[in-house]
Coordinates of C-alpha atoms in Angstrom, one line a residue:
Chain S
M14 CA 24.9 12.0 25.9
Q15 CA 24.4 16.1 27.1
G16 CA 25.0 18.9 24.5
G17 CA 23.8 17.1 21.5
R18 CA 26.5 14.5 21.3
R19 CA 24.7 11.4 19.5
S20 CA 25.8 8.1 20.4
R21 CA 26.5 5.9 17.7
A22 CA 23.4 4.0 18.3
F23 CA 21.4 7.0 17.3
W24 CA 20.7 6.5 13.6
P25 CA 19.8 2.5 13.7
L26 CA 17.7 3.4 16.3
A27 CA 16.0 6.9 14.5
A28 CA 15.6 4.2 11.4
F29 CA 14.0 2.0 13.2
F30 CA 11.8 4.1 14.6
A31 CA 11.1 5.7 11.1
L32 CA 10.0 2.5 10.2
F33 CA 7.8 1.5 12.9
V34 CA 5.9 4.8 12.2
A35 CA 5.7 4.0 9.0
F36 CA 4.2 0.4 9.3
L37 CA 1.8 2.2 11.9
Y38 CA 0.5 5.0 9.3
G39 CA 1.3 3.2 5.8
P40 CA -1.7 1.4 5.7
T41 CA -4.0 4.0 6.7
V42 CA -2.9 6.4 4.3
T43 CA -3.2 3.8 1.6
I44 CA -7.0 3.4 2.4
V45 CA -7.3 7.0 2.2
V46 CA -5.8 7.3 -1.2
L47 CA -8.1 4.2 -2.5
S48 CA -10.8 5.8 -1.4
F49 CA -10.9 8.5 -3.9
Q50 CA -10.4 5.5 -7.0
G51 CA -12.5 6.2 -9.7
P52 CA -15.7 4.8 -10.3
E53 CA -14.6 2.1 -12.1
G54 CA -11.6 1.4 -9.7
G55 CA -11.4 -1.9 -7.4
L56 CA -9.9 -2.5 -3.6
T57 CA -6.1 -2.3 -4.8
F58 CA -4.3 -0.1 -6.8
P59 CA -4.0 1.3 -9.5
M60 CA -6.3 3.8 -8.9
R61 CA -8.5 4.6 -11.9
G62 CA -9.0 7.6 -12.3
F63 CA -10.3 10.1 -9.4
S64 CA -13.6 10.3 -8.1
T65 CA -15.9 11.0 -4.7
R66 CA -18.5 8.9 -5.8
W67 CA -17.7 6.0 -3.1
F68 CA -18.0 9.0 -0.3
A69 CA -21.9 9.9 -2.0
N70 CA -22.4 6.0 -2.2
L71 CA -22.1 5.7 1.6
F72 CA -24.9 8.2 2.2
E73 CA -27.0 6.3 0.1
T74 CA -28.6 4.0 2.9
Q75 CA -30.2 1.1 0.2
M76 CA -25.8 0.4 -0.9
V77 CA -24.4 -0.5 2.4
G78 CA -26.6 -0.8 4.8
D79 CA -27.6 2.1 7.6
F80 CA -24.5 3.7 7.7
G81 CA -25.8 7.4 8.7
G82 CA -27.8 6.0 11.4
S83 CA -25.0 3.8 13.4
F84 CA -23.1 6.6 12.7
L85 CA -25.3 8.8 14.8
R86 CA -25.3 6.0 17.6
S87 CA -22.1 5.5 17.9
L88 CA -21.1 9.8 18.3
M89 CA -24.3 9.8 21.1
L90 CA -23.4 6.4 22.8
G91 CA -19.3 8.1 22.6
A92 CA -20.8 11.5 23.9
I93 CA -22.5 9.6 26.9
V94 CA -19.4 7.6 27.5
T95 CA -17.0 10.6 27.3
V96 CA -19.4 12.4 30.5
V97 CA -20.0 9.7 32.4
T98 CA -16.1 7.8 32.1
V99 CA -14.6 11.6 33.3
V100 CA -16.8 12.4 36.1
V101 CA -17.0 8.8 37.3
S102 CA -13.0 8.5 36.9
F103 CA -12.5 12.1 38.5
M104 CA -14.7 11.0 41.6
A105 CA -13.0 7.7 42.2
G106 CA -9.7 9.6 41.9
L107 CA -10.6 11.7 44.7
A108 CA -11.7 9.1 46.4
F109 CA -8.5 6.8 46.0
R110 CA -6.4 9.9 47.7
R111 CA -7.2 7.4 50.8
R112 CA -7.5 4.9 52.1
F113 CA -11.5 3.5 52.5
P114 CA -13.3 -0.1 53.2
G115 CA -12.9 -2.1 50.3
S116 CA -10.5 0.0 48.1
T117 CA -8.0 -2.7 47.4
A118 CA -10.9 -5.1 46.1
L119 CA -12.2 -2.1 43.9
F120 CA -8.5 -1.2 42.4
Y121 CA -8.1 -4.8 41.4
L122 CA -12.0 -5.0 40.4
A123 CA -11.0 -1.8 38.3
V124 CA -7.3 -3.7 36.8
A125 CA -9.5 -7.3 36.1
S126 CA -12.1 -4.7 34.1
L127 CA -9.1 -3.9 31.6
I128 CA -8.1 -7.6 31.4
V129 CA -10.8 -9.8 30.9
P130 CA -11.1 -10.4 27.0
S131 CA -13.8 -8.0 26.0
V132 CA -15.9 -10.8 24.4
L133 CA -16.6 -12.5 27.5
I134 CA -18.1 -9.2 28.9
S135 CA -19.9 -8.9 25.5
L136 CA -21.1 -12.1 26.5
G137 CA -21.9 -11.8 30.0
I138 CA -23.8 -8.7 29.6
G139 CA -26.0 -10.4 26.9
L140 CA -26.2 -13.4 28.8
M141 CA -27.7 -10.6 31.8
F142 CA -30.2 -9.0 29.9
R143 CA -31.4 -12.6 28.2
L144 CA -31.8 -14.0 32.1
I145 CA -34.0 -11.1 32.9
G146 CA -35.5 -10.5 29.8
V147 CA -35.1 -7.1 29.1
D148 CA -33.5 -6.2 25.4
P149 CA -30.2 -5.1 25.0
A150 CA -30.1 -1.6 23.8
W151 CA -26.8 0.1 22.5
W152 CA -27.9 3.4 25.4
S153 CA -28.0 0.5 28.4
S154 CA -26.3 -2.9 27.9
G155 CA -24.1 -1.2 25.1
L156 CA -23.1 1.8 27.3
G157 CA -22.3 -0.5 30.7
A158 CA -20.3 -2.4 28.2
H159 CA -18.5 0.1 26.9
L160 CA -17.6 1.4 30.0
T161 CA -16.1 -1.0 31.9
W162 CA -13.2 -0.9 28.9
T163 CA -13.4 3.1 29.5
L164 CA -13.4 3.6 33.4
P165 CA -10.3 1.5 33.9
F166 CA -8.1 3.5 31.8
G167 CA -9.9 6.6 33.2
L168 CA -9.2 5.8 36.7
L169 CA -5.6 4.6 35.8
I170 CA -5.1 8.5 34.4
M171 CA -6.5 10.2 37.3
F172 CA -4.2 8.1 39.7
A173 CA -1.1 9.0 37.9
V174 CA -2.5 12.7 37.8
F175 CA -3.3 12.7 41.4
N176 CA 0.3 11.3 42.5
R177 CA 2.0 14.5 41.1
F178 CA -1.1 16.8 42.7
S179 CA -0.2 18.9 45.6
P180 CA -3.0 18.6 48.5
A181 CA -1.3 22.2 49.3
Y182 CA -3.5 23.8 46.9
E183 CA -6.5 22.5 48.5
E184 CA -5.2 23.2 52.3
A185 CA -4.9 26.8 50.5
A186 CA -8.2 26.8 49.5
R187 CA -10.1 25.5 52.7
D188 CA -7.7 27.9 54.9
L189 CA -9.4 30.4 53.1
G190 CA -12.8 29.2 53.6
A191 CA -14.1 27.7 50.8
T192 CA -16.4 24.6 50.8
L193 CA -15.2 21.1 50.1
W194 CA -17.2 21.6 46.9
Q195 CA -16.1 25.4 46.1
T196 CA -12.5 23.9 46.7
I197 CA -13.2 21.2 44.1
R198 CA -14.9 23.5 41.4
H199 CA -12.7 26.4 41.7
V200 CA -9.0 24.8 42.7
V201 CA -9.0 21.1 41.8
V202 CA -11.1 20.9 38.5
P203 CA -9.3 24.3 36.5
I204 CA -5.7 22.7 37.4
L205 CA -6.6 19.0 36.3
L206 CA -8.5 20.0 33.4
P207 CA -5.8 19.3 30.5
S208 CA -6.2 15.7 32.0
L209 CA -9.8 15.4 32.7
I210 CA -9.5 16.3 28.6
G211 CA -7.4 13.5 28.7
V212 CA -9.6 10.7 30.0
G213 CA -12.3 12.2 28.0
L214 CA -10.7 11.7 25.0
F215 CA -9.6 8.0 26.1
G216 CA -13.6 7.6 27.0
F217 CA -14.7 8.9 23.5
T218 CA -12.2 6.9 21.1
L219 CA -12.6 3.5 22.9
S220 CA -16.5 3.9 22.7
Y221 CA -16.3 5.2 18.8
D222 CA -14.5 2.2 17.7
E223 CA -15.5 0.0 20.3
F224 CA -16.7 -3.7 18.9
A225 CA -16.1 -6.6 20.7
R226 CA -17.9 -5.2 24.1
S227 CA -20.4 -4.2 21.3
L228 CA -21.6 -7.4 20.3
Y229 CA -23.7 -9.1 21.9
T230 CA -24.6 -5.7 23.8
A231 CA -25.9 -3.1 21.2
G232 CA -29.3 -4.8 20.7
T233 CA -31.0 -4.3 17.5
F234 CA -29.9 -1.3 16.0
N235 CA -25.6 -1.8 15.3
T236 CA -23.3 0.7 16.2
L237 CA -20.7 1.8 13.6
P238 CA -17.8 -0.8 14.3
L239 CA -20.3 -3.1 14.3
E240 CA -21.9 -2.1 10.7
I241 CA -18.2 -1.5 9.3
Y242 CA -17.9 -5.6 10.0
G243 CA -20.6 -6.6 8.7
M244 CA -19.6 -4.5 5.4
T245 CA -16.1 -6.5 5.4
T246 CA -18.1 -9.6 4.7
N247 CA -20.3 -8.7 1.6
V248 CA -18.8 -5.6 0.7
T249 CA -16.2 -5.2 -2.5
T250 CA -15.9 -2.0 -3.3
P251 CA -13.8 1.3 -2.1
V252 CA -17.0 2.0 -0.5
L253 CA -15.7 0.0 2.6
Y254 CA -12.2 2.7 2.6
A255 CA -14.4 5.6 1.9
L256 CA -16.1 4.3 5.6
G257 CA -12.4 3.8 6.7
T258 CA -11.5 7.3 5.9
V259 CA -14.5 9.0 6.9
T260 CA -14.3 6.7 10.7
T261 CA -10.5 7.9 10.9
A262 CA -11.1 11.5 9.8
V263 CA -13.6 11.8 13.0
S264 CA -11.2 9.8 15.3
F265 CA -8.8 12.7 14.2
V266 CA -10.7 15.6 14.7
V267 CA -11.4 14.5 18.4
I268 CA -7.9 13.7 18.9
G269 CA -6.7 17.1 17.1
L270 CA -10.0 19.2 19.3
A271 CA -8.5 17.4 22.4
I272 CA -4.9 17.7 22.2
G273 CA -5.4 21.5 20.5
G274 CA -7.6 22.0 23.8
V275 CA -4.9 20.6 26.1
V276 CA -2.1 23.2 24.3
L277 CA -4.3 26.1 24.5
L278 CA -5.1 25.6 28.7
Q279 CA -1.4 25.0 28.9
R280 CA -0.2 28.2 26.9
R281 CA -2.7 30.5 28.5
R282 CA -1.1 29.3 31.9
G283 CA 2.3 29.7 30.5
G284 CA 1.0 33.4 30.0
G285 CA -0.5 34.1 33.7
Chain U
M15 CA -14.2 9.0 59.8
R16 CA -15.8 11.8 57.5
G17 CA -13.6 11.6 55.2
R18 CA -14.0 8.0 54.5
V19 CA -17.8 8.5 54.3
A20 CA -16.7 11.2 51.6
A21 CA -14.7 8.4 49.8
L22 CA -16.4 5.7 49.7
A23 CA -19.2 8.1 48.4
L24 CA -16.8 9.2 45.6
A25 CA -15.8 5.9 44.8
S26 CA -19.6 4.4 44.7
P27 CA -20.5 5.4 41.0
L28 CA -17.3 3.2 39.4
A29 CA -18.4 0.7 42.0
L30 CA -21.7 0.1 40.8
I31 CA -21.1 0.1 37.5
L32 CA -18.2 -2.6 37.4
L33 CA -20.6 -4.6 40.2
A34 CA -23.6 -4.3 37.6
F35 CA -21.2 -5.0 34.1
L36 CA -18.4 -6.6 35.7
L37 CA -18.9 -8.6 38.0
V38 CA -22.5 -10.0 37.3
P39 CA -22.4 -10.8 33.9
I40 CA -19.4 -12.7 34.8
G41 CA -21.7 -14.7 37.5
T42 CA -24.2 -14.8 34.9
I43 CA -21.5 -16.4 32.4
V44 CA -20.4 -19.0 35.6
V45 CA -23.8 -20.1 36.2
V46 CA -25.2 -20.2 32.4
S47 CA -22.1 -22.6 31.5
F48 CA -24.1 -25.3 33.7
F49 CA -27.5 -24.9 31.8
D50 CA -28.3 -27.5 29.5
Y51 CA -29.7 -26.9 26.1
D52 CA -31.3 -27.8 22.8
S53 CA -31.5 -26.4 19.1
V54 CA -33.7 -23.4 20.5
R55 CA -33.8 -22.5 23.9
M56 CA -31.6 -22.9 26.9
F57 CA -33.0 -24.4 30.7
P58 CA -31.9 -23.8 33.8
A59 CA -30.0 -27.2 35.3
F60 CA -27.1 -27.9 36.9
V61 CA -24.7 -30.2 34.5
W62 CA -21.2 -30.6 33.5
T63 CA -21.9 -31.5 30.1
N64 CA -21.0 -28.4 28.6
Y65 CA -17.3 -29.0 30.5
E66 CA -17.3 -32.5 29.5
E67 CA -17.9 -32.1 25.7
L68 CA -15.9 -29.0 25.5
L69 CA -12.7 -30.4 27.3
L70 CA -13.0 -34.2 25.6
S71 CA -13.2 -32.5 22.1
P72 CA -9.7 -32.5 20.5
I73 CA -10.7 -29.4 18.4
T74 CA -10.5 -27.5 21.7
W75 CA -6.9 -28.4 22.6
K76 CA -6.2 -27.9 19.0
T77 CA -7.9 -24.1 19.2
Y78 CA -6.0 -23.4 22.7
L79 CA -2.8 -24.5 21.5
L80 CA -3.0 -21.9 18.4
T81 CA -4.4 -19.1 20.4
L82 CA -1.3 -19.6 23.0
W83 CA 0.9 -19.6 20.0
F84 CA -0.9 -16.4 18.6
A85 CA -0.2 -15.3 21.3
A86 CA 3.3 -15.9 22.1
V87 CA 4.5 -15.0 18.6
T88 CA 2.7 -11.5 19.0
W89 CA 3.9 -11.2 22.5
A90 CA 7.5 -12.0 21.4
I91 CA 7.7 -9.6 18.1
C92 CA 6.2 -6.5 20.2
L93 CA 8.1 -6.9 22.9
A94 CA 11.2 -6.5 20.4
I95 CA 9.5 -3.6 18.8
G96 CA 8.1 -2.0 21.8
F97 CA 11.6 -2.0 23.7
I98 CA 13.4 -0.6 20.9
V99 CA 11.1 2.5 20.3
A100 CA 10.9 3.1 24.1
Y101 CA 14.6 3.1 24.5
F102 CA 14.6 5.3 21.6
L103 CA 12.5 7.5 23.0
A104 CA 13.5 8.1 26.7
F105 CA 17.2 7.6 26.1
H106 CA 18.4 9.0 22.5
V107 CA 15.5 11.6 22.0
H108 CA 16.8 14.7 24.3
S109 CA 14.5 17.3 24.1
A110 CA 11.2 17.1 26.0
L111 CA 9.3 18.7 23.3
M112 CA 10.3 16.4 20.9
Q113 CA 9.9 13.4 22.7
T114 CA 6.4 14.5 23.6
V115 CA 5.5 14.5 19.4
L116 CA 7.1 11.7 19.0
F117 CA 5.4 9.8 21.6
L118 CA 2.0 11.1 20.6
I119 CA 2.7 10.0 16.9
C120 CA 2.7 6.6 18.2
T121 CA 0.0 6.8 20.0
I122 CA -2.6 7.8 17.9
P123 CA -3.1 5.1 16.0
F124 CA -4.5 3.8 19.2
W125 CA -7.2 6.0 18.8
T126 CA -8.5 5.1 15.6
S127 CA -10.9 2.1 14.9
N128 CA -9.4 -1.5 15.2
V129 CA -11.6 -3.2 12.1
I130 CA -10.8 -0.4 10.2
R131 CA -6.9 -0.5 11.2
M132 CA -7.1 -4.4 10.0
I133 CA -9.2 -3.7 6.6
S134 CA -6.3 -1.3 5.8
W135 CA -4.0 -4.0 5.1
I136 CA -6.1 -5.6 2.2
P137 CA -4.6 -3.1 -0.4
F138 CA -0.6 -4.3 0.3
L139 CA -1.4 -7.9 1.2
G140 CA -4.0 -8.6 -1.4
R141 CA -3.2 -10.8 -4.5
N142 CA -3.0 -7.9 -6.4
G143 CA -1.2 -5.8 -3.7
I144 CA 1.1 -3.4 -3.5
L145 CA 3.4 -5.7 -1.8
N146 CA 3.0 -8.9 -4.2
S147 CA 3.3 -5.8 -7.2
A148 CA 6.3 -4.5 -5.9
L149 CA 8.0 -8.2 -5.0
L150 CA 6.8 -9.2 -9.5
S151 CA 8.3 -6.1 -10.6
M152 CA 11.7 -6.8 -8.8
G153 CA 11.6 -10.1 -9.8
A154 CA 12.0 -11.5 -6.2
I155 CA 9.1 -14.1 -7.3
D156 CA 7.2 -14.9 -10.4
Q157 CA 3.9 -15.8 -8.9
P158 CA 1.7 -13.2 -6.4
L159 CA 2.2 -14.9 -2.9
E160 CA -1.2 -16.2 -1.5
F161 CA -0.2 -16.5 1.6
L162 CA 0.0 -13.0 2.7
L163 CA -3.6 -11.9 3.0
F164 CA -6.1 -14.4 5.0
S165 CA -3.5 -16.3 6.5
D166 CA -1.9 -16.6 10.1
F167 CA 1.1 -14.7 9.0
A168 CA -1.6 -11.5 8.2
V169 CA -3.3 -12.4 12.1
V170 CA 0.2 -11.9 13.9
L171 CA 0.8 -9.0 11.2
A172 CA -2.3 -7.4 12.3
Y173 CA -1.7 -7.8 15.8
V174 CA 1.6 -6.5 15.9
H175 CA -0.2 -3.7 14.0
L176 CA -2.9 -2.9 16.8
Y177 CA -1.4 -3.8 20.0
A178 CA 2.7 -3.0 19.8
L179 CA 1.7 0.2 21.3
F180 CA 0.5 -1.8 24.2
M181 CA 4.2 -2.6 25.0
V182 CA 5.6 0.5 24.3
V183 CA 3.8 3.0 26.0
P184 CA 4.4 1.2 29.5
I185 CA 7.8 0.2 28.8
F186 CA 8.7 4.5 27.6
N187 CA 6.9 4.7 31.0
S188 CA 9.0 3.1 33.1
M189 CA 11.9 4.1 31.1
V190 CA 11.6 7.5 31.6
R191 CA 11.8 7.2 35.9
I192 CA 15.1 5.8 35.6
D193 CA 17.3 8.1 37.3
R194 CA 20.0 9.2 34.8
S195 CA 22.5 9.5 37.4
L196 CA 22.3 5.7 37.2
V197 CA 23.2 5.3 34.1
E198 CA 26.0 8.1 34.4
A199 CA 27.2 6.6 37.1
A200 CA 27.3 3.4 35.2
R201 CA 29.3 4.5 32.3
D202 CA 31.8 6.6 34.7
A203 CA 32.8 3.2 35.8
G204 CA 33.5 2.1 32.4
A205 CA 30.1 0.0 30.9
S206 CA 29.8 0.3 27.6
E207 CA 26.4 1.0 25.9
W208 CA 25.3 -2.5 25.7
Q209 CA 26.5 -3.3 29.4
V210 CA 24.7 0.0 30.7
L211 CA 21.5 -1.3 28.5
R212 CA 21.6 -5.3 30.2
N213 CA 22.7 -4.4 33.8
V214 CA 20.9 -1.4 34.4
I215 CA 18.2 -0.3 31.7
I216 CA 16.7 -3.9 31.2
P217 CA 16.3 -4.1 34.7
L218 CA 14.7 -1.1 36.0
A219 CA 12.4 -1.4 32.8
R220 CA 10.9 -4.6 34.0
P221 CA 7.4 -3.4 35.4
G222 CA 6.7 -2.2 32.0
I223 CA 7.9 -4.8 30.3
A224 CA 5.4 -6.9 32.7
I225 CA 2.7 -4.6 32.4
G226 CA 3.2 -4.5 28.5
S227 CA 3.1 -8.0 28.3
I228 CA 0.0 -8.8 30.2
L229 CA -1.8 -6.4 28.1
V230 CA -0.7 -8.0 24.7
V231 CA -1.4 -11.5 25.9
A232 CA -4.7 -11.0 27.4
V233 CA -5.6 -8.5 24.4
V234 CA -4.9 -11.7 21.8
M235 CA -5.9 -14.5 24.1
G236 CA -9.7 -13.0 23.7
D237 CA -9.4 -12.0 20.3
F238 CA -11.5 -13.2 17.5
V239 CA -12.2 -10.1 14.9
T240 CA -8.5 -9.9 13.8
V241 CA -8.8 -13.9 13.5
R242 CA -11.7 -13.9 11.4
L243 CA -11.2 -11.0 9.4
M244 CA -7.5 -11.5 8.7
S245 CA -7.2 -14.8 8.4
G246 CA -10.4 -15.1 6.0
G247 CA -12.2 -17.5 8.0
Q248 CA -9.3 -20.3 7.6
S249 CA -7.6 -20.0 11.0
A250 CA -9.1 -20.2 14.4
S251 CA -9.1 -19.1 18.2
V252 CA -10.8 -19.4 21.6
G253 CA -12.6 -16.3 20.9
L254 CA -14.3 -17.2 17.9
M255 CA -15.4 -20.3 18.5
M256 CA -17.5 -18.7 21.2
V257 CA -18.7 -16.5 18.7
N258 CA -19.6 -19.4 16.6
A259 CA -21.2 -21.5 19.2
M260 CA -23.1 -18.2 20.1
S261 CA -24.3 -18.0 16.5
L262 CA -25.7 -21.4 16.6
L263 CA -27.3 -20.2 20.2
Q264 CA -25.5 -22.5 22.2
Y265 CA -25.1 -20.3 24.8
P266 CA -24.1 -22.9 27.6
A267 CA -21.7 -24.2 25.5
A268 CA -20.2 -20.6 24.8
A269 CA -20.3 -19.6 28.3
A270 CA -18.5 -23.4 29.6
N271 CA -15.9 -21.9 26.7
A272 CA -15.7 -18.4 28.2
V273 CA -15.2 -19.6 31.8
V274 CA -11.8 -21.8 30.8
L275 CA -11.1 -19.1 29.2
L276 CA -11.0 -16.4 32.2
V277 CA -9.1 -19.3 33.9
V278 CA -6.5 -19.7 31.5
V279 CA -6.4 -15.8 30.9
L280 CA -6.1 -15.5 34.6
L281 CA -3.7 -17.8 35.7
M282 CA -1.1 -16.4 33.0
I283 CA -1.7 -13.0 34.5
A284 CA -1.1 -14.3 37.8
A285 CA 2.0 -15.6 37.0
M286 CA 3.4 -12.5 35.2
L287 CA 2.4 -10.6 38.0
R288 CA 4.9 -12.0 40.5
V289 CA 7.3 -9.9 38.7
V290 CA 5.8 -6.6 39.2
D291 CA 2.8 -4.8 41.9
I292 CA 1.1 -2.5 39.5
R293 CA -0.4 -0.5 42.6
K294 CA 3.6 0.7 43.0
E295 CA 3.7 1.3 39.6
L296 CA 1.4 4.3 39.0

């Protein structure tokens, strides 16, 4: 296998992989193209001209509900979720390096949080707020619901990261007289920064796109996925695709920033 | 001793959040499932009627069977795709950089909106969609196929599209950790490529397969968005049943259904966990 010799299975497998990638991206590419549909155009091909009117439509509130507001709420919620996810997962990752009372239970609780169907968590939090007589809102119940989804991911990533992290760095720092806080601030965090960016990426994108967990927890004001879902039932113009294009573009920008940041960090490190 | 206290303190935010937004809500569902209700509100009580009505209705059983069927079909297809893709990435792409890049290409769609990814099938599968037009112009069919969009077919297609990645990642993760010298040894001992796959790689990739299976099954069992959007309201799932009960303000009925669903999902996962110890896999 070494030395560039390819096995007979290589090309069929490569072809399968290419088909899989086409399957993953094909539909998204299609709606991006169709979102530039001309004013007369419909939800399918052919393209009848080319225009950006569907994007303009998006920002006229009366046309498609509250796009701007829901977009803003989703961005803010995503940002809060990102910060909380990174900080809490990092702390928990540090904690899980040793056994502590309840560590096994907490681990299984986190895994359960990943496996319990989203709609159940949404329903449960919605009912809980109803019973205690508090109105759900995106920044309270919504935030909590999203965290039950992002924190387990963050924790699992931190597990993988700390498994490969040598305690020698911390011991060295301590031997040189650093306090616990200084060790974390000047040694552990800088070394783990790329992974923390990864955790943040998960936190933001999972929250920004979350539908089921927002359903009964977002309260009076919709987050973006709820808004989009509402549109699918009553909008039959390419505005829907324009919205899809904008949302996906935001995701790509965030992913690009995160990956770019990691690559940059690694390059700087490689350069010494 | 000091270390244990510090660890407890560091873990407490996670514990508190999961307590408040996972355990207590599930407890609430269990409590509410015994409540009584009329057409406008629910009241605290301890009645079994919600469970009786649920379990005695043939619709419930049909819906559970349909959901299980969706989960089984999606699982089988995702497993096949996930295994082949992971095997290709782990054993046939030799440059580490290329491996990372291709892996990222597979992962990126996971970070974009599911609802949008479902919508994006409309131009493909619709009555005047790309697939129908292509088949018509090739002469393979003389009338547009109606079953493409808004059907069980579309639902499964969307599931596979959304969740195949849940299978690729854990299987890939297991495969890259397989010691290459084991594969070499098998080859030196005269094993064919196929025998290596069957007797070395598949057994060692089992934990990844199990984790992927758990994720896919859990997510399909609890789904309602995909079923509603992709079947155009013509199919059903347990999750959708719950959401419909909620929209009729029948909270206790939805809660009872949620408890049953949770038990079913946990039993399925417990069965799958017999194959693998997750904690060892991290």
